[in-house]
Tab-separated table of C-alpha atoms in Angstrom:
chain	number	residue	atom	x	y	z
A	1	MET	CA	0.000	0.000	0.000
A	2	GLU	CA	1.211	3.503	-0.877
A	3	THR	CA	-0.154	6.942	-0.015
A	4	ILE	CA	-0.690	10.037	-2.126
A	5	TYR	CA	-2.692	13.205	-1.453
A	6	LEU	CA	-5.076	14.389	-4.179
A	7	ALA	CA	-6.748	17.800	-4.225
A	8	GLY	CA	-9.782	18.296	-6.401
A	9	GLY	CA	-11.758	21.103	-4.789
A	10	CYS	CA	-14.169	20.477	-1.919
A	11	VAL	CA	-13.307	17.292	-0.015
A	12	TRP	CA	-16.897	16.032	0.081
A	13	GLY	CA	-17.184	15.251	-3.615
A	14	THR	CA	-13.516	14.551	-4.116
A	15	GLN	CA	-13.511	11.858	-1.428
A	16	ALA	CA	-16.778	10.352	-2.706
A	17	TYR	CA	-15.184	10.055	-6.146
A	18	ILE	CA	-11.660	8.938	-5.244
A	19	LYS	CA	-12.775	6.148	-2.940
A	20	THR	CA	-14.616	4.521	-5.869
A	21	LEU	CA	-11.522	4.333	-8.087
A	22	PRO	CA	-9.869	1.031	-8.961
A	23	GLY	CA	-6.952	0.229	-6.660
A	24	VAL	CA	-7.942	2.762	-3.992
A	25	LEU	CA	-8.051	1.005	-0.631
A	26	GLU	CA	-8.861	3.793	1.832
A	27	THR	CA	-9.394	7.558	1.868
A	28	GLU	CA	-9.422	10.351	4.433
A	29	ALA	CA	-10.516	13.953	3.897
A	30	GLY	CA	-8.010	16.524	5.105
A	31	ARG	CA	-5.850	19.568	4.439
A	32	ALA	CA	-2.317	19.759	3.083
A	33	ASN	CA	0.609	22.155	2.994
A	34	GLY	CA	-0.553	24.957	5.277
A	35	GLN	CA	1.152	26.966	7.981
A	36	THR	CA	-0.743	25.970	11.156
A	37	ASN	CA	-1.081	22.725	13.110
A	38	THR	CA	-4.710	22.561	14.191
A	39	LEU	CA	-8.164	22.291	12.669
A	40	GLU	CA	-9.371	25.155	14.852
A	41	SER	CA	-7.198	27.682	13.007
A	42	PRO	CA	-8.052	29.259	9.664
A	43	TYR	CA	-6.987	27.495	6.494
A	44	ASP	CA	-3.691	29.474	6.393
A	45	GLY	CA	-2.599	28.294	2.978
A	46	TYR	CA	-3.989	24.771	3.208
A	47	VAL	CA	-5.538	22.969	0.265
A	48	GLU	CA	-8.441	20.576	0.827
A	49	CYS	CA	-7.251	17.122	-0.191
A	50	ILE	CA	-7.854	13.415	0.096
A	51	LYS	CA	-5.255	11.191	1.718
A	52	THR	CA	-5.415	8.229	-0.629
A	53	HIS	CA	-4.061	4.784	0.204
A	54	PHE	CA	-3.737	2.722	-2.971
A	55	ASP	CA	-2.391	-0.553	-4.252
A	56	PRO	CA	0.314	0.233	-6.851
A	57	GLU	CA	-0.222	-3.240	-8.335
A	58	GLU	CA	-3.772	-2.195	-9.278
A	59	VAL	CA	-3.429	1.510	-10.101
A	60	SER	CA	-0.452	3.735	-10.907
A	61	VAL	CA	0.077	7.324	-9.856
A	62	LYS	CA	-0.332	8.346	-13.499
A	63	GLN	CA	-3.700	6.592	-13.592
A	64	LEU	CA	-4.780	8.255	-10.339
A	65	VAL	CA	-3.895	11.680	-11.744
A	66	ALA	CA	-5.779	10.858	-14.960
A	67	TYR	CA	-8.827	9.896	-12.875
A	68	LEU	CA	-8.499	13.125	-10.878
A	69	PHE	CA	-8.364	15.172	-14.082
A	70	GLU	CA	-11.484	13.390	-15.317
A	71	ALA	CA	-13.382	14.832	-12.340
A	72	ILE	CA	-11.926	18.346	-12.101
A	73	ASP	CA	-11.130	21.345	-14.262
A	74	PRO	CA	-7.302	21.248	-14.231
A	75	TYR	CA	-7.159	24.706	-15.880
A	76	SER	CA	-9.060	26.493	-13.118
A	77	VAL	CA	-7.122	28.474	-10.517
A	78	ASN	CA	-8.544	28.277	-6.986
A	79	GLN	CA	-11.991	27.128	-8.074
A	80	GLN	CA	-13.893	23.927	-8.731
A	81	GLY	CA	-17.567	24.309	-9.471
A	82	GLU	CA	-19.129	26.824	-7.097
A	83	ASP	CA	-16.289	26.456	-4.564
A	84	ILE	CA	-13.926	29.422	-4.834
A	85	GLY	CA	-10.711	30.241	-2.970
A	86	PRO	CA	-7.151	28.980	-2.553
A	87	LYS	CA	-8.266	26.052	-0.391
A	88	TYR	CA	-10.054	24.664	-3.472
A	89	ARG	CA	-7.009	24.609	-5.742
A	90	THR	CA	-6.124	21.317	-7.350
A	91	GLY	CA	-3.009	19.227	-7.053
A	92	VAL	CA	-1.025	16.134	-6.232
A	93	TYR	CA	1.091	15.989	-3.068
A	94	SER	CA	3.354	13.256	-1.789
A	95	GLN	CA	6.345	12.501	0.362
A	96	SER	CA	7.572	10.231	-2.432
A	97	ARG	CA	9.705	11.826	-5.136
A	98	LYS	CA	8.731	8.927	-7.405
A	99	HIS	CA	5.032	9.780	-7.041
A	100	LEU	CA	5.693	13.439	-7.850
A	101	GLU	CA	7.780	12.525	-10.892
A	102	GLU	CA	5.052	10.196	-12.178
A	103	ALA	CA	2.392	12.889	-11.701
A	104	ALA	CA	4.555	15.486	-13.465
A	105	ASP	CA	5.304	13.026	-16.292
A	106	TYR	CA	1.603	12.390	-16.789
A	107	ILE	CA	0.860	16.122	-17.006
A	108	ALA	CA	3.811	16.732	-19.365
A	109	SER	CA	2.547	13.966	-21.668
A	110	ARG	CA	-0.760	15.722	-22.253
A	111	ALA	CA	-1.268	17.977	-25.274
A	112	ASP	CA	-2.756	20.603	-22.939
A	113	ALA	CA	0.115	20.494	-20.412
A	114	ALA	CA	0.897	24.215	-20.736
A	115	GLN	CA	-2.628	25.134	-19.618
A	116	ILE	CA	-2.763	22.870	-16.569
A	117	VAL	CA	-2.516	24.712	-13.241
A	118	ALA	CA	-2.818	21.744	-10.866
A	119	GLU	CA	0.063	21.695	-8.382
A	120	VAL	CA	2.523	18.822	-8.084
A	121	LEU	CA	4.386	19.418	-4.825
A	122	PRO	CA	6.021	17.628	-1.921
A	123	LEU	CA	3.697	17.114	1.033
A	124	THR	CA	4.919	19.327	3.858
A	125	GLN	CA	2.030	19.004	6.276
A	126	TYR	CA	-1.275	17.177	6.590
A	127	ILE	CA	-4.187	17.522	9.000
A	128	PRO	CA	-7.244	15.228	8.801
A	129	SER	CA	-10.597	16.975	8.483
A	130	ALA	CA	-13.062	16.811	11.355
A	131	PRO	CA	-15.175	13.624	11.598
A	132	GLU	CA	-18.293	15.326	10.209
A	133	HIS	CA	-16.447	15.915	6.906
A	134	GLN	CA	-15.344	12.290	6.472
A	135	ASP	CA	-17.453	10.433	3.886
A	136	TYR	CA	-19.859	13.367	4.016
A	137	LEU	CA	-21.775	12.578	0.822
A	138	ASP	CA	-22.477	9.036	2.032
A	139	ARG	CA	-24.593	10.583	4.802
A	140	HIS	CA	-25.873	13.558	2.759
A	141	PRO	CA	-26.145	12.323	-0.843
A	142	ASP	CA	-28.307	15.218	-1.996
A	143	ASP	CA	-25.926	17.976	-0.860
A	144	TYR	CA	-23.984	20.035	-3.387
A	145	CYS	CA	-21.079	18.345	-5.131
A	146	HIS	CA	-18.923	19.818	-7.879
A	147	ILE	CA	-18.210	16.326	-9.250
A	148	SER	CA	-21.013	14.765	-11.237
A	149	LYS	CA	-22.874	12.049	-9.413
A	150	ALA	CA	-22.864	10.034	-12.651
A	151	LEU	CA	-19.054	10.029	-12.657
A	152	ILE	CA	-18.937	8.949	-9.013
A	153	LYS	CA	-21.400	6.140	-9.708
A	154	LYS	CA	-19.505	5.033	-12.834
A	155	TYR	CA	-16.472	3.858	-10.890
A	156	GLN	CA	-18.489	2.806	-7.865
A	157	LEU	CA	-20.454	0.361	-10.002
A	158	GLU	CA	-17.279	-0.965	-11.636
A	159	LYS	CA	-15.637	-1.483	-8.238
A	160	GLU	CA	-18.662	-3.365	-6.886
A	161	LYS	CA	-18.494	-5.927	-9.755
């Protein structure tokens, strides 16, 4: 099992989507790369992200980034859907240089690479989100989500087979 941190806007929809992906074993909503150490403080530079445990025998980092880009607008700065602000920026974060290189290679291989604004950065800090934000859309399926419910269901149905 390996771990990577994926940011795709609001954690509610991003977690609901990522946990359905092939090879993803476990997810946790949280914040990455900010300047404070507690959930009680303001976001202070943090990005909302999903701590993603995955099986590299089933899914590669490049595939995970491709899945992420299927669900987000990788050209949008600090906004996904109706969620606006720096905490909603998109990116890939890891403590593994190999993961970061694979993510950067995937982006560089795309014809639209010059327009992509998603970050690919070392993970410097991570704080899990409060319990009420974990698996939020499982408990509140009709709440707003910037990721299409059809896309979430697509991989969920494939994983259940």
